[in-house]
Each structure stands twice: as C-alpha cells, then as structure tokens.
Coordinates of C-alpha atoms in Angstrom, one line a residue:
M8 CA -0.1 0.1 0.0
P9 CA 2.3 3.0 -1.3
T10 CA 0.1 5.5 0.5
L11 CA 0.6 3.9 3.9
Q12 CA 4.1 3.4 3.4
R13 CA 4.9 7.0 2.4
E14 CA 2.7 8.3 5.3
V15 CA 4.5 6.2 8.0
G16 CA 7.8 6.7 6.4
E17 CA 7.5 10.3 6.8
V18 CA 6.8 9.8 10.3
V19 CA 9.7 7.5 11.1
A20 CA 11.9 10.0 9.1
V21 CA 11.5 12.7 11.7
D22 CA 14.1 12.9 14.4
F23 CA 12.5 12.4 17.7
S24 CA 15.7 12.6 19.6
T25 CA 15.5 10.6 22.9
S26 CA 12.1 9.1 21.7
R27 CA 12.0 5.6 19.8
F28 CA 9.2 3.6 18.6
T29 CA 8.4 0.7 16.4
A30 CA 6.1 0.8 13.4
I31 CA 3.9 -2.1 12.3
L32 CA 2.0 -1.9 9.2
E33 CA -1.1 -4.1 8.3
Y34 CA -1.3 -5.4 11.7
E35 CA -3.9 -8.2 12.3
L36 CA -6.0 -7.8 15.7
P37 CA -5.8 -10.9 17.8
M38 CA -8.6 -13.6 17.2
E39 CA -9.7 -11.2 14.4
S40 CA -9.3 -11.1 10.7
R41 CA -9.6 -7.2 10.6
R42 CA -6.1 -5.2 10.0
I43 CA -5.2 -2.0 11.3
D44 CA -3.4 0.3 8.5
A45 CA -0.5 1.0 11.1
L46 CA 0.6 0.6 14.7
F47 CA 3.2 2.6 16.5
L48 CA 4.8 1.1 19.8
L49 CA 5.7 4.3 21.6
R50 CA 7.2 4.5 25.3
N51 CA 4.6 2.4 27.0
S52 CA 1.6 3.4 24.6
V53 CA 0.2 2.4 21.4
L54 CA -0.8 4.5 18.7
I55 CA -3.3 3.3 16.0
I56 CA -3.2 5.0 12.5
E57 CA -6.1 4.3 10.2
L58 CA -5.9 5.9 6.6
K59 CA -8.9 6.9 4.7
G60 CA -8.7 8.4 1.2
K61 CA -11.2 11.2 2.0
S62 CA -11.2 15.0 2.6
H63 CA -12.9 14.6 6.1
S64 CA -14.1 11.8 8.4
T65 CA -17.3 9.7 8.6
D66 CA -19.2 8.5 11.5
A67 CA -18.3 4.9 10.2
D68 CA -14.6 5.9 10.0
I69 CA -14.7 7.1 13.7
D70 CA -16.6 4.1 14.7
Q71 CA -13.9 2.0 13.3
A72 CA -10.8 3.4 14.7
F73 CA -12.5 3.6 18.0
G74 CA -13.3 -0.1 17.9
Y75 CA -9.7 -1.1 17.2
A76 CA -8.5 0.7 20.0
R77 CA -11.3 -0.9 22.3
D78 CA -10.4 -4.4 21.0
L79 CA -6.5 -3.9 21.6
R80 CA -7.3 -2.6 25.1
Y81 CA -9.6 -5.5 25.8
Y82 CA -8.0 -8.6 24.2
H83 CA -4.2 -7.8 23.5
R84 CA -1.9 -8.8 26.6
D85 CA 0.6 -5.9 26.1
C86 CA -2.2 -3.1 25.9
H87 CA -3.8 -3.9 29.4
G88 CA -3.2 -0.9 31.3
R89 CA -1.6 1.0 28.6
K90 CA -2.6 4.2 26.7
V91 CA -4.2 3.2 23.3
T92 CA -4.7 6.2 21.1
P93 CA -6.6 5.9 17.9
V94 CA -5.8 8.3 15.2
L95 CA -8.0 8.6 12.0
V96 CA -5.9 10.1 8.9
P97 CA -8.1 11.4 5.9
E98 CA -5.6 11.5 3.3
Q99 CA -7.1 14.5 1.2
S100 CA -7.5 16.7 4.4
K101 CA -4.9 19.5 5.4
N102 CA -3.8 21.3 8.4
Q103 CA -6.0 19.5 10.9
I104 CA -5.8 17.9 14.3
S105 CA -9.2 17.4 16.3
E106 CA -10.8 15.0 18.5
E107 CA -14.1 13.1 17.9
R108 CA -15.8 10.6 20.2
G109 CA -12.3 9.7 21.5
V110 CA -10.9 9.4 18.3
T111 CA -8.1 11.8 17.1
V112 CA -8.8 13.0 13.6
C113 CA -5.3 14.1 11.9
S114 CA -4.5 15.4 8.4
P115 CA -1.5 13.7 7.0
D116 CA 0.9 17.1 7.1
R117 CA 0.5 17.1 10.6
L118 CA 0.8 13.4 11.5
D119 CA 4.5 13.6 12.4
E120 CA 4.0 16.4 14.8
L121 CA 1.2 14.4 16.5
V122 CA 3.3 11.4 17.0
A123 CA 6.3 13.3 18.1
A124 CA 3.8 14.9 20.9
L125 CA 2.2 11.5 21.9
S126 CA 5.7 9.9 22.2
A127 CA 7.2 12.8 24.4
Q128 CA 4.1 12.2 26.6
S129 CA 4.7 8.3 27.1
G130 CA 6.4 6.8 29.8
S131 CA 9.9 5.4 29.9
Q132 CA 9.1 1.6 29.8
E133 CA 9.3 0.6 26.3
I134 CA 7.2 -2.2 24.6
D135 CA 9.0 -5.1 23.3
A136 CA 7.9 -5.5 19.6
G137 CA 8.7 -9.2 19.7
N138 CA 6.4 -9.8 22.6
F139 CA 3.7 -7.6 20.9
L140 CA 3.8 -9.7 17.7
S141 CA 3.9 -13.0 19.6
A142 CA 1.0 -15.6 18.8
D143 CA 0.2 -15.9 22.4
A144 CA -0.7 -12.0 22.8
Y145 CA -4.5 -12.5 22.9
K146 CA -5.7 -12.5 26.4
P147 CA -9.1 -10.9 27.4
L148 CA -9.1 -8.6 30.3
P149 CA -10.0 -10.4 33.6
S150 CA -12.5 -7.3 34.4
L151 CA -13.9 -8.0 31.0
V152 CA -14.4 -11.7 31.5
R153 CA -16.2 -10.8 35.1
A154 CA -18.4 -8.5 33.4
A155 CA -19.5 -10.9 30.8
R156 CA -20.3 -13.5 33.3
E157 CA -22.1 -10.7 35.4
L158 CA -24.3 -10.0 32.4
F159 CA -25.1 -13.4 31.3
I160 CA -25.3 -15.4 34.7
N161 CA -27.0 -12.8 37.0
K162 CA -29.0 -10.4 34.5
R163 CA -29.9 -13.1 32.3
P164 CA -30.7 -11.8 28.7
P165 CA -34.4 -12.9 28.2
Q166 CA -33.5 -13.7 24.7
L167 CA -31.2 -16.5 25.7
W168 CA -32.6 -17.7 29.0
K169 CA -35.6 -19.5 27.7
S170 CA -36.9 -22.5 29.8
I171 CA -33.7 -23.1 31.7
A172 CA -34.7 -25.9 33.5
K173 CA -35.1 -28.0 30.3
T174 CA -31.1 -27.7 29.8
D175 CA -30.1 -28.3 33.6
R176 CA -29.6 -32.0 33.3
A177 CA -27.5 -31.6 30.3
V178 CA -25.3 -28.9 32.0
R179 CA -24.8 -31.0 35.0
T180 CA -23.5 -33.9 32.9
V181 CA -21.2 -31.7 30.9
R182 CA -20.0 -30.1 34.1
E183 CA -19.2 -33.8 35.6
V184 CA -17.2 -34.6 32.1
I185 CA -15.2 -31.4 32.7
A186 CA -14.4 -32.3 36.2
Y187 CA -13.5 -35.9 35.3
S188 CA -11.4 -34.8 32.6
Y189 CA -9.4 -32.5 34.6
E190 CA -8.9 -34.7 37.6
N191 CA -7.9 -37.8 35.3
K192 CA -5.7 -35.8 32.7
K193 CA -8.1 -36.8 29.8
R194 CA -9.3 -35.2 26.7
A195 CA -12.9 -35.7 26.0
L196 CA -15.3 -35.0 23.0
V197 CA -19.0 -34.3 24.4
L198 CA -21.7 -34.6 21.8
L199 CA -24.9 -32.8 23.0
M200 CA -27.8 -33.5 20.2
G201 CA -31.0 -31.7 20.2
V202 CA -34.0 -30.9 17.8
P203 CA -34.1 -27.4 16.7
G204 CA -35.1 -25.1 19.5
A205 CA -34.1 -27.6 22.2
G206 CA -31.8 -25.3 24.1
K207 CA -28.3 -26.6 22.6
T208 CA -27.0 -22.9 22.5
L209 CA -28.1 -22.1 25.8
V210 CA -26.2 -25.3 27.2
G211 CA -23.1 -24.2 25.2
L212 CA -23.4 -20.7 26.7
R213 CA -23.9 -21.8 30.2
I214 CA -20.7 -24.0 30.1
A215 CA -18.6 -21.4 28.3
H216 CA -19.6 -18.6 31.3
E217 CA -19.0 -21.1 33.9
A218 CA -16.8 -19.4 36.7
D219 CA -16.2 -22.7 38.2
L220 CA -13.9 -23.3 35.4
D221 CA -11.2 -20.8 37.1
N222 CA -11.0 -23.3 40.1
L223 CA -9.6 -25.9 37.6
V224 CA -6.8 -23.8 35.8
G225 CA -6.5 -20.8 37.7
N226 CA -7.5 -17.0 36.9
D227 CA -4.4 -16.1 35.1
H228 CA -5.7 -17.1 31.7
G229 CA -8.6 -14.9 31.8
A230 CA -11.5 -16.8 30.0
N231 CA -10.9 -20.6 30.2
S232 CA -13.5 -21.5 27.6
I233 CA -14.9 -20.0 24.6
F234 CA -18.3 -20.6 22.4
L235 CA -17.5 -20.9 18.8
S236 CA -19.8 -20.9 15.8
G237 CA -19.5 -21.2 11.9
N238 CA -22.9 -19.4 12.0
G239 CA -21.6 -15.8 11.4
P240 CA -25.3 -14.3 12.0
L241 CA -25.6 -16.3 15.2
V242 CA -22.1 -15.1 16.7
K243 CA -23.3 -11.4 15.7
V244 CA -26.4 -11.8 17.5
L245 CA -25.0 -13.2 20.6
Q246 CA -22.4 -10.6 20.8
H247 CA -25.2 -7.8 20.3
I248 CA -27.3 -9.4 23.1
L249 CA -24.1 -9.8 25.4
K250 CA -22.7 -6.2 24.8
S251 CA -23.0 -3.8 27.8
E252 CA -21.1 -0.7 29.0
E253 CA -18.5 -3.1 30.4
S254 CA -18.4 -5.9 28.0
D255 CA -18.3 -6.0 24.0
G256 CA -19.8 -9.4 23.9
K257 CA -16.8 -11.0 22.2
T258 CA -15.2 -12.3 25.5
F259 CA -17.0 -15.8 25.4
V260 CA -18.4 -15.8 21.9
R261 CA -16.2 -15.9 18.9
P262 CA -16.4 -17.2 15.0
I263 CA -14.8 -20.6 14.3
K264 CA -12.9 -19.3 11.4
E265 CA -10.8 -16.9 13.4
Y266 CA -10.4 -19.4 16.1
I267 CA -8.6 -21.9 13.5
R268 CA -6.6 -19.0 11.9
H269 CA -5.4 -18.2 15.2
Y270 CA -4.6 -21.5 16.8
G271 CA -4.8 -23.8 13.5
S272 CA -2.0 -22.2 11.3
K273 CA 0.4 -21.6 14.4
K274 CA 1.4 -25.1 15.7
Q275 CA 3.5 -23.6 18.4
I276 CA 0.7 -22.0 20.2
I277 CA -0.7 -23.7 23.2
P278 CA -4.7 -22.8 23.6
K279 CA -5.3 -20.7 26.6
E280 CA -9.0 -22.4 26.9
H281 CA -9.4 -26.0 28.2
V282 CA -13.2 -25.9 27.3
V283 CA -14.3 -25.1 23.8
I284 CA -17.7 -25.4 22.7
F285 CA -18.4 -26.1 18.8
D286 CA -21.9 -24.9 17.7
E287 CA -23.6 -27.1 15.2
A288 CA -20.8 -29.6 15.1
Q289 CA -22.6 -31.9 12.6
R290 CA -22.0 -29.0 10.1
A291 CA -18.2 -29.0 10.5
H292 CA -16.4 -28.0 7.1
D293 CA -14.6 -30.8 5.5
S294 CA -11.1 -30.1 4.1
N295 CA -11.9 -28.9 0.7
Q296 CA -14.3 -26.4 2.2
V297 CA -11.7 -25.2 4.8
A298 CA -9.3 -24.5 1.9
Q299 CA -11.7 -22.5 0.1
V300 CA -12.6 -20.5 3.2
H301 CA -9.0 -20.1 4.3
K302 CA -7.5 -19.7 1.1
I303 CA -4.9 -22.3 1.4
D304 CA -3.8 -25.2 -0.7
S305 CA -6.1 -28.3 -0.5
S306 CA -3.4 -30.5 0.0
E307 CA -2.4 -28.9 3.2
A308 CA -5.8 -28.2 4.4
L309 CA -7.6 -30.3 7.1
S310 CA -11.2 -30.5 8.0
E311 CA -12.3 -28.4 10.8
P312 CA -12.7 -31.5 13.2
E313 CA -9.1 -32.4 12.5
Y314 CA -7.8 -28.8 13.5
F315 CA -9.8 -29.0 16.5
I316 CA -8.6 -32.0 17.7
R317 CA -4.8 -31.1 17.0
I318 CA -5.3 -28.0 18.8
A319 CA -6.8 -29.8 21.9
D320 CA -3.8 -32.4 21.7
R321 CA -1.5 -29.4 22.3
A322 CA -3.1 -28.4 25.6
P323 CA -1.3 -29.2 28.6
D324 CA -2.9 -32.4 30.6
W325 CA -6.5 -32.1 29.7
F326 CA -9.0 -30.8 27.4
V327 CA -13.0 -31.1 26.7
L328 CA -14.4 -30.3 23.2
I329 CA -18.2 -29.9 23.4
G330 CA -20.1 -30.5 20.0
L331 CA -23.6 -29.1 19.6
L332 CA -25.4 -31.4 17.1
G333 CA -28.7 -30.2 15.3
H334 CA -30.8 -32.4 13.1
G335 CA -30.8 -32.1 9.5
Q336 CA -29.5 -28.3 9.3
E337 CA -26.6 -28.8 6.5
I338 CA -27.4 -26.0 4.3
N339 CA -23.8 -25.1 2.9
V340 CA -21.3 -26.7 0.5
G341 CA -18.8 -28.7 2.6
E342 CA -21.1 -29.6 5.4
E343 CA -22.2 -32.9 4.5
G344 CA -19.5 -34.9 6.1
G345 CA -21.2 -35.1 9.5
L346 CA -20.0 -37.3 12.5
K347 CA -17.8 -39.1 10.1
L348 CA -15.3 -36.2 10.2
W349 CA -15.2 -36.2 14.0
F350 CA -14.5 -39.9 14.2
E351 CA -11.7 -39.5 11.4
A352 CA -10.3 -36.7 13.3
I353 CA -9.8 -38.6 16.7
H354 CA -8.6 -41.7 15.0
K355 CA -5.6 -39.5 13.5
S356 CA -5.1 -37.9 16.9
S357 CA -1.5 -38.3 18.3
A358 CA -3.1 -38.8 21.7
R359 CA -5.8 -41.2 20.6
E360 CA -5.6 -43.2 23.7
D361 CA -6.1 -40.0 25.9
W362 CA -9.5 -39.2 24.2
E363 CA -13.0 -40.1 25.5
V364 CA -16.4 -39.6 23.8
F365 CA -19.7 -38.8 25.7
G366 CA -22.8 -38.5 23.8
P367 CA -26.4 -39.9 23.5
A368 CA -27.5 -43.2 22.0
E369 CA -28.1 -41.6 18.6
T370 CA -24.4 -40.7 18.0
A371 CA -23.0 -44.0 19.5
D372 CA -22.9 -46.2 15.8
A373 CA -20.9 -43.3 14.2
L374 CA -18.1 -43.5 17.0
N375 CA -18.4 -46.9 18.1
E376 CA -14.7 -47.7 17.4
L377 CA -13.7 -45.3 19.9
N378 CA -13.7 -45.0 23.8
Y379 CA -17.6 -44.2 23.8
Q380 CA -19.6 -43.5 26.9
E381 CA -23.5 -43.3 26.3
E382 CA -25.1 -40.4 28.3
P383 CA -28.9 -40.1 27.8
S384 CA -29.1 -36.7 29.3
L385 CA -27.1 -35.6 26.3
S386 CA -30.0 -35.7 24.1
L387 CA -32.7 -32.8 24.1
D388 CA -35.7 -34.1 22.4
E389 CA -38.1 -31.4 23.7
S390 CA -38.2 -28.3 21.8
I391 CA -38.1 -24.9 23.9
R392 CA -38.4 -23.0 20.8
S393 CA -42.0 -24.0 20.2
H394 CA -43.4 -24.0 23.7
F395 CA -43.9 -27.6 23.9
A396 CA -45.2 -28.2 20.4
L397 CA -43.1 -31.3 20.4
R398 CA -44.3 -32.5 17.1
L399 CA -43.1 -29.3 15.0
H400 CA -39.7 -30.9 13.9
Q401 CA -41.6 -34.1 13.3
F402 CA -44.1 -32.2 11.1
V403 CA -41.4 -30.3 9.2
S404 CA -39.3 -33.3 8.5
Q405 CA -42.2 -35.1 6.9
L406 CA -43.2 -32.1 5.0
V407 CA -39.9 -31.5 3.3
E408 CA -39.5 -35.1 2.3
Q409 CA -38.9 -35.6 -1.4
Q410 CA -42.3 -37.1 -1.9
P411 CA -44.6 -35.8 1.0
D412 CA -47.8 -37.2 2.1
S413 CA -50.5 -34.5 3.3
D414 CA -52.7 -37.2 4.9
S415 CA -50.0 -38.1 7.3
L416 CA -49.1 -34.3 7.8
E417 CA -52.6 -33.2 8.7
P418 CA -53.2 -35.1 12.1
L419 CA -49.7 -33.5 12.9
A420 CA -50.8 -30.1 12.4
E421 CA -54.1 -30.5 14.4
Q422 CA -51.9 -31.5 17.5
L423 CA -49.5 -28.6 16.9
K424 CA -52.7 -26.4 16.9
N425 CA -54.0 -28.0 20.1
Q426 CA -50.4 -27.4 21.7
G427 CA -50.6 -23.8 20.8
H428 CA -48.5 -23.6 17.7
D429 CA -50.3 -22.0 14.6
L430 CA -49.5 -22.9 11.0
R431 CA -51.3 -20.2 8.7
I432 CA -51.1 -19.6 5.2
T433 CA -52.2 -16.5 2.8
R434 CA -51.6 -15.6 -0.7
C435 CA -51.5 -11.8 0.1
L436 CA -48.3 -10.5 1.8
D437 CA -50.1 -7.5 3.4
T438 CA -52.5 -9.8 5.2
A439 CA -49.7 -11.8 6.6
K440 CA -48.0 -8.8 7.8
Q441 CA -51.0 -7.2 9.2
Y442 CA -52.1 -10.8 11.2
L443 CA -48.6 -10.8 13.0
L444 CA -48.7 -7.0 13.7
D445 CA -52.2 -7.4 15.1
R446 CA -51.5 -10.6 17.0
Y447 CA -48.4 -9.1 19.0
A448 CA -49.9 -5.5 19.3
N449 CA -50.0 -5.8 23.0
Y450 CA -46.6 -7.7 23.4
P451 CA -44.0 -5.5 23.2
E452 CA -41.5 -8.0 24.1
S453 CA -42.5 -10.4 21.4
R454 CA -40.0 -10.8 18.4
F455 CA -41.4 -11.6 14.8
G456 CA -39.8 -11.2 11.4
M457 CA -39.7 -12.2 7.8
I458 CA -37.4 -14.9 6.6
A459 CA -37.0 -16.4 3.0
S460 CA -35.0 -18.7 0.9
S461 CA -31.9 -17.2 -0.4
R462 CA -31.8 -19.5 -3.6
D463 CA -35.3 -18.2 -4.8
K464 CA -35.2 -15.9 -7.6
F465 CA -38.9 -14.7 -7.9
L466 CA -39.7 -13.4 -4.6
E467 CA -38.3 -9.9 -5.2
S468 CA -40.8 -9.2 -7.8
V469 CA -43.7 -9.4 -5.4
G470 CA -42.0 -7.3 -2.7
V471 CA -39.8 -9.7 -0.6
P472 CA -36.1 -8.6 -0.6
N473 CA -34.4 -11.9 -0.1
G474 CA -32.0 -11.1 -3.0
Y475 CA -28.2 -11.1 -2.3
Q476 CA -27.8 -7.3 -2.8
A477 CA -30.7 -6.4 -0.3
T478 CA -29.6 -9.2 2.4
K479 CA -25.6 -9.0 2.2
N480 CA -25.3 -5.8 4.7
I481 CA -28.0 -6.8 7.0
K482 CA -27.3 -5.9 10.6
I483 CA -28.3 -8.9 12.2
G484 CA -27.9 -7.8 15.8
P485 CA -30.1 -5.0 15.6
W486 CA -32.8 -7.0 13.5
Y487 CA -33.2 -9.5 16.0
S488 CA -32.9 -7.4 18.9
D489 CA -34.1 -3.9 18.5
D490 CA -37.7 -2.6 19.2
A491 CA -39.9 -1.4 16.2
N492 CA -39.6 2.2 17.1
A493 CA -35.7 2.0 17.4
P494 CA -34.3 5.3 15.4
N495 CA -32.2 2.8 13.0
G496 CA -35.3 1.1 11.5
L497 CA -33.4 -2.1 11.5
S498 CA -35.8 -4.0 13.6
C499 CA -37.4 -7.5 12.5
K500 CA -40.7 -6.3 13.7
N501 CA -41.1 -3.7 10.8
L502 CA -41.5 -6.7 8.5
E503 CA -39.4 -4.6 5.9
I504 CA -36.0 -6.4 6.2
C505 CA -35.8 -9.9 4.9
I506 CA -33.2 -12.5 6.2
T507 CA -32.4 -15.8 4.7
E508 CA -31.7 -19.4 6.2
Y509 CA -28.1 -18.3 6.4
E510 CA -28.9 -15.6 8.9
A511 CA -31.9 -17.2 10.5
Q512 CA -30.1 -20.5 11.3
G513 CA -29.6 -21.1 15.1
L514 CA -32.0 -18.1 16.0
E515 CA -35.4 -18.1 17.3
L516 CA -38.4 -15.8 16.9
D517 CA -41.9 -15.9 18.5
A518 CA -43.4 -15.9 14.9
V519 CA -42.1 -16.1 11.3
L520 CA -43.3 -14.9 8.2
L521 CA -42.1 -17.3 5.4
P522 CA -42.8 -16.2 1.7
W523 CA -42.5 -19.3 -0.1
G524 CA -40.2 -19.4 -2.8
T525 CA -40.0 -21.1 -6.5
D526 CA -36.9 -22.8 -5.5
F527 CA -38.8 -25.7 -3.6
V528 CA -42.1 -26.2 -5.4
L529 CA -44.4 -29.4 -5.5
K530 CA -44.6 -30.8 -8.9
N531 CA -46.6 -34.0 -9.6
G532 CA -46.4 -34.7 -5.9
K533 CA -42.7 -34.3 -5.5
W534 CA -40.6 -31.5 -4.3
S535 CA -38.6 -29.8 -7.4
I536 CA -35.5 -27.6 -6.9
K537 CA -35.0 -27.1 -10.7
N538 CA -35.7 -23.2 -10.2
A539 CA -33.1 -22.9 -7.3
R540 CA -30.5 -20.3 -8.1
N541 CA -27.0 -21.8 -9.0
Y542 CA -27.3 -25.4 -7.9
H543 CA -27.3 -26.8 -11.3
K544 CA -23.7 -25.3 -11.8
N545 CA -22.3 -26.4 -8.6
R546 CA -20.6 -29.7 -8.9
K547 CA -19.3 -29.3 -5.3
V548 CA -22.7 -30.0 -4.0
I549 CA -23.0 -33.7 -2.9
N550 CA -26.9 -33.8 -2.5
P551 CA -28.4 -30.5 -3.7
F552 CA -31.8 -31.6 -3.0
Q553 CA -31.0 -32.4 0.8
I554 CA -29.3 -29.2 0.9
R555 CA -32.4 -27.4 -0.3
A556 CA -34.6 -29.2 1.9
N557 CA -32.6 -28.6 5.0
A558 CA -32.9 -25.0 4.0
Y559 CA -36.7 -25.1 4.4
R560 CA -36.4 -27.3 7.5
V561 CA -34.6 -24.2 9.0
L562 CA -37.0 -21.7 7.7
L563 CA -39.8 -23.7 9.1
T564 CA -38.6 -24.2 12.6
R565 CA -37.7 -20.6 13.7
G566 CA -40.9 -19.7 15.4
R567 CA -42.0 -20.7 18.7
D568 CA -45.6 -19.3 18.5
A569 CA -46.6 -19.4 14.8
H570 CA -45.3 -19.8 11.1
V571 CA -47.3 -17.7 8.8
V572 CA -46.5 -18.7 5.0
F573 CA -47.2 -16.3 2.0
V574 CA -47.6 -18.2 -1.2
P575 CA -47.5 -15.9 -4.0
E576 CA -50.5 -16.2 -6.4
I577 CA -48.7 -17.5 -9.6
N578 CA -49.5 -20.8 -11.4
K579 CA -46.1 -22.6 -10.4
L580 CA -47.0 -22.4 -6.8
D581 CA -50.4 -23.5 -7.2
E582 CA -49.7 -27.2 -6.2
T583 CA -47.6 -26.1 -3.3
W584 CA -50.7 -23.9 -2.0
D585 CA -53.1 -26.9 -2.2
F586 CA -50.5 -29.1 -0.6
L587 CA -49.8 -26.9 2.3
C588 CA -53.5 -26.4 2.9
R589 CA -54.1 -29.8 3.0
S590 CA -51.1 -30.5 5.3
G591 CA -52.9 -28.3 8.1
F592 CA -51.9 -24.9 7.3
R593 CA -55.0 -22.6 8.0
S594 CA -56.0 -20.0 5.7
L595 CA -56.1 -16.2 6.8
C596 CA -59.0 -13.9 5.6
N597 CA -57.9 -11.1 3.5

C-alpha cells in the first residue's frame, strides 16, 4: 500500500531525539481478521493509524478506529493498562488535528507532529515488539471476563434464558465430564444432540460462562472457555445481546474461522482455553471447504474437526471439546461429512488413547470404535423454541421429504394447533404482515420477522427483499434485538427487512413470516428444486435436494408460536399452495 508506506515513512524519518518507537504495518488484531493500517509502539503506549482516502471523517470511520482501540485494550496482553490512542487520517485533508468521540482526526501533513507529541508524553518503559507480535498475545482482560459473566449469569438476557430447567440435566452432565477430564488428565469430546430449539445454544453458553472453570486451571488465563460458531449471524446476534457498557460481547463468543486462523495455522501456540464449545458440530467443514474458506492449498488443508483435535492435543494435561449437534440443518457446501469427520479426526490424533467420547445413543453407531460412553441426558428431544409443540420438528421433517404425504401431515398439524403452535397461510403478503402486527400489538417484548430462501429468484418481484444485494449487509444484531420504534429502523418487527436461512439458522423468534419461493415447489407430488439459484452449476454439492430441503427445514422451525406462510399467487406455486392447505396450514382471511 504505497500511500500507507509513504505516510508512515514520513513519520519514521522525523528525528525524535530520545524518543524511539516501532512501526507495524497491516497489523491483524488478535483472534480477528480485521487489520489496522499501522501501529506505532511508543514508550509504554500504542498509537493506531487508520488511513482513509477522503477529505473528512465519517461516523463509520470514527467507529472503526474507536473499535480497533477498544479491542486492543480488551484483548491484547500488552495493551492492558497502557494508553491506546486511535488516530484517523483523512488523506485529502490539510492542517487538521481534532478529536471526535475519543478518536484523534489528523491530516497527513501534521501526523509527524502528532506522533512526536504523543511519544514525548509516553512513559519510559518501552514495549517489546517481539512480545507484542507473538502469537500468544491474545488475552481478554480479567475485568471483561467478570463483566461478561455478570451479564449472562446474573442479568440473564431474556432472549437467551428460555426454559432454563429444560437444559439443567445436560449442563450437569457436561460439568461432570469437565471435572472428570481435569482430575484424570483426559481429553474428551462431548456430543450434545437436540431438535431445533431444544436449547443446545443455551447449554453451550452456560458452560462457556461457567466461573467454576477458574478453580480448575486458575485465573491467570482470563477466560478458560469459549463458544465458537461457524454461523456468522448467530455470533453477531449473541455478541449484540451480550454487549454492555462493561463488555463488548466477544469475551466468550467468537467465530470458528478466527479460532482456526489463530491456533490452527500456528502449531506452536498452546490454547489458553481448556473447554471449547463447537456450535452445530454436525455441520463442520471438510478439508476442501476449509481450503476455500481460508484460502490455502487443498493438499495442506485439514477438516475443521482435525484442526480442533490437533489444537486440543497441544493443551497441557486435559481438554474438553463440546460439540452441539442439530438435526438436518446442513445447508452449505462442505457441511455434509457429519460425524464421520469427528471419528476420523480422533482416529488420527497423536493422543488417541487419551480421548474419550460422551454422547447420546443417537451418536453411538458413528463413533463406536472409539472409547464411547453413552449419556442419555445429552439428548435434548424437547423443543423450547415452540412452547411444548413437540411435534413441530417431526411435522417439518415429513413435510420436506421428497415425496410428502399430506394425509399423514394433517393430524400432526392438528396436534400442533392444540399445543398452541399456529400454522397459517395466505396468498397476500400484506395480510400476513397485518396478522402478525395485530397478534402481537399488546406484547412489546415479542419478536417476529420475515425470512425467506436465499436461492429463490422470484420473490423480489412481489415485494420480498431476499436477494443477495438486499441481504448482504443486514445488521443481524439490531434486526433480531431492537424494538420496532428504534431510530435505526432495522428491527425485524417492521417486517420490511428479510433475512435468509443463513442469517436465521440458530436463531428463534416468536413468529415467522415465510414467503415461499419457487426454488422448492411441489410438482406432480414431488418437491422440485429445478428453479433454485446456482445449484445446477455447482458440482461441489453432494446432494443438492437435501441441502435445499434442509434450508426449508430451517425456515419452518424458527418460530416459537407461529409460522405464517405467504404463497405468491402464480401458477407455478398452485400445487404447493394446495398441498400446504391439505397438510394443515389454516388460511388467513384477506
């Protein structure tokens, strides 16, 4: 980046006399993929330089620079207790030094002056550049860890703490395995299986925030556990919910991709965490998908389970890896390996004899050659998401079978209705929206929103913004958490912003508005995906029908109280409309 090199070069060329500093270009934040343009390590302080090719700063630019400084203070070992100053440099500005919301805005012609002034203010203790750049520099502030636990455990964000009693037995079992592994110096894979909405995420978060883990390994590491997910929207929503004045929501919740980047590529790093929760472990990427995601040679790539087992093998004495398993939610390329990938990873482990596997009966056959212990409490078969509507997952599974039978579905739909779960249908989008607005008018805490298939090519023409351009920059945290009258207008309750199966997976709402796409239509009694976007060209998909069926399985299991289906009034969807009506979806009056 010539501009960056030029500006930093001018600063370095200045004679600061007794002042010395180290300049680091394109610095990658610990456990992040974001890069800071330049860092100056001054005397006992850190200066962040962020360049923008503009004549003035924007709110987004200010927030970006401020966020860099906050994350360094929170998560970089050598920034704890040191002054970290973010500086935004609009490259087309002149003769400017000002401050906006904790960020110094400085024109290029005065940058050397600013650095000299800040360097003179710094203390005498210099920062060692080698230590600063070391791979083990990631360490959350202990105060941040305490604040995150306080928010989750004591304040209990209501979006997360649904029917806690339903997860108590599983949490107790996992705690017992952790204690056993610590006492006997073992490595354990714990598999927790559950239907959609059964509370797997809650179990994982409860374990991740468990303060008792500190008693096992000491407090010097900060956080001794971490919750990882490959579901980017879920990570953003959880971080948004867990955010407070004292905590940024990232302490215990991180993307899987960044964890593998941090630990997987640097074999000498010893993981700080002894307990790692892997969300949606049945969707773990195979080696080909890892190569594509991480942009590495396929001959060098490992599957995600192999990376995690190898990382765990480096940990001193003991390690517990907890895999949260869902049913039939593999919706991406490279997610079709399932439990076989975990079996293979442990088989290849250099410490195979130290590994024990704990799980429910459903996973025993896939891992039967390993040291396997069956634990019935690790099967969550009751759906919290749908308020005791225990048949919802069964209803949806039968509905998305390639050749579904409406006669067998109708009794299940009747049972759902009697249990308080409504299946509604209409051919008018405005009718569907009004139904939800009226239904929850007196319940301000309720959450309802519009979700649709990402592979459909028709819905945008009838007012459903499910296309790539409309959904690529959705702020899923505010969409899921904010109220309808929030000034940003991003709330799901406005029923204007549509998310897809990729943003919806792992999340729950009180009710869902589902516009039915032309990518999954009934034709002569069988589901057809002929009109699904891109699938006919993608040779990497092993079973395209199953991936599309799983997408609709996700879309149809996001609501606790109700699913309202909007079927556009076109001939191509007439058979689908008739089938859904026969299957038990009750029509809404226009």
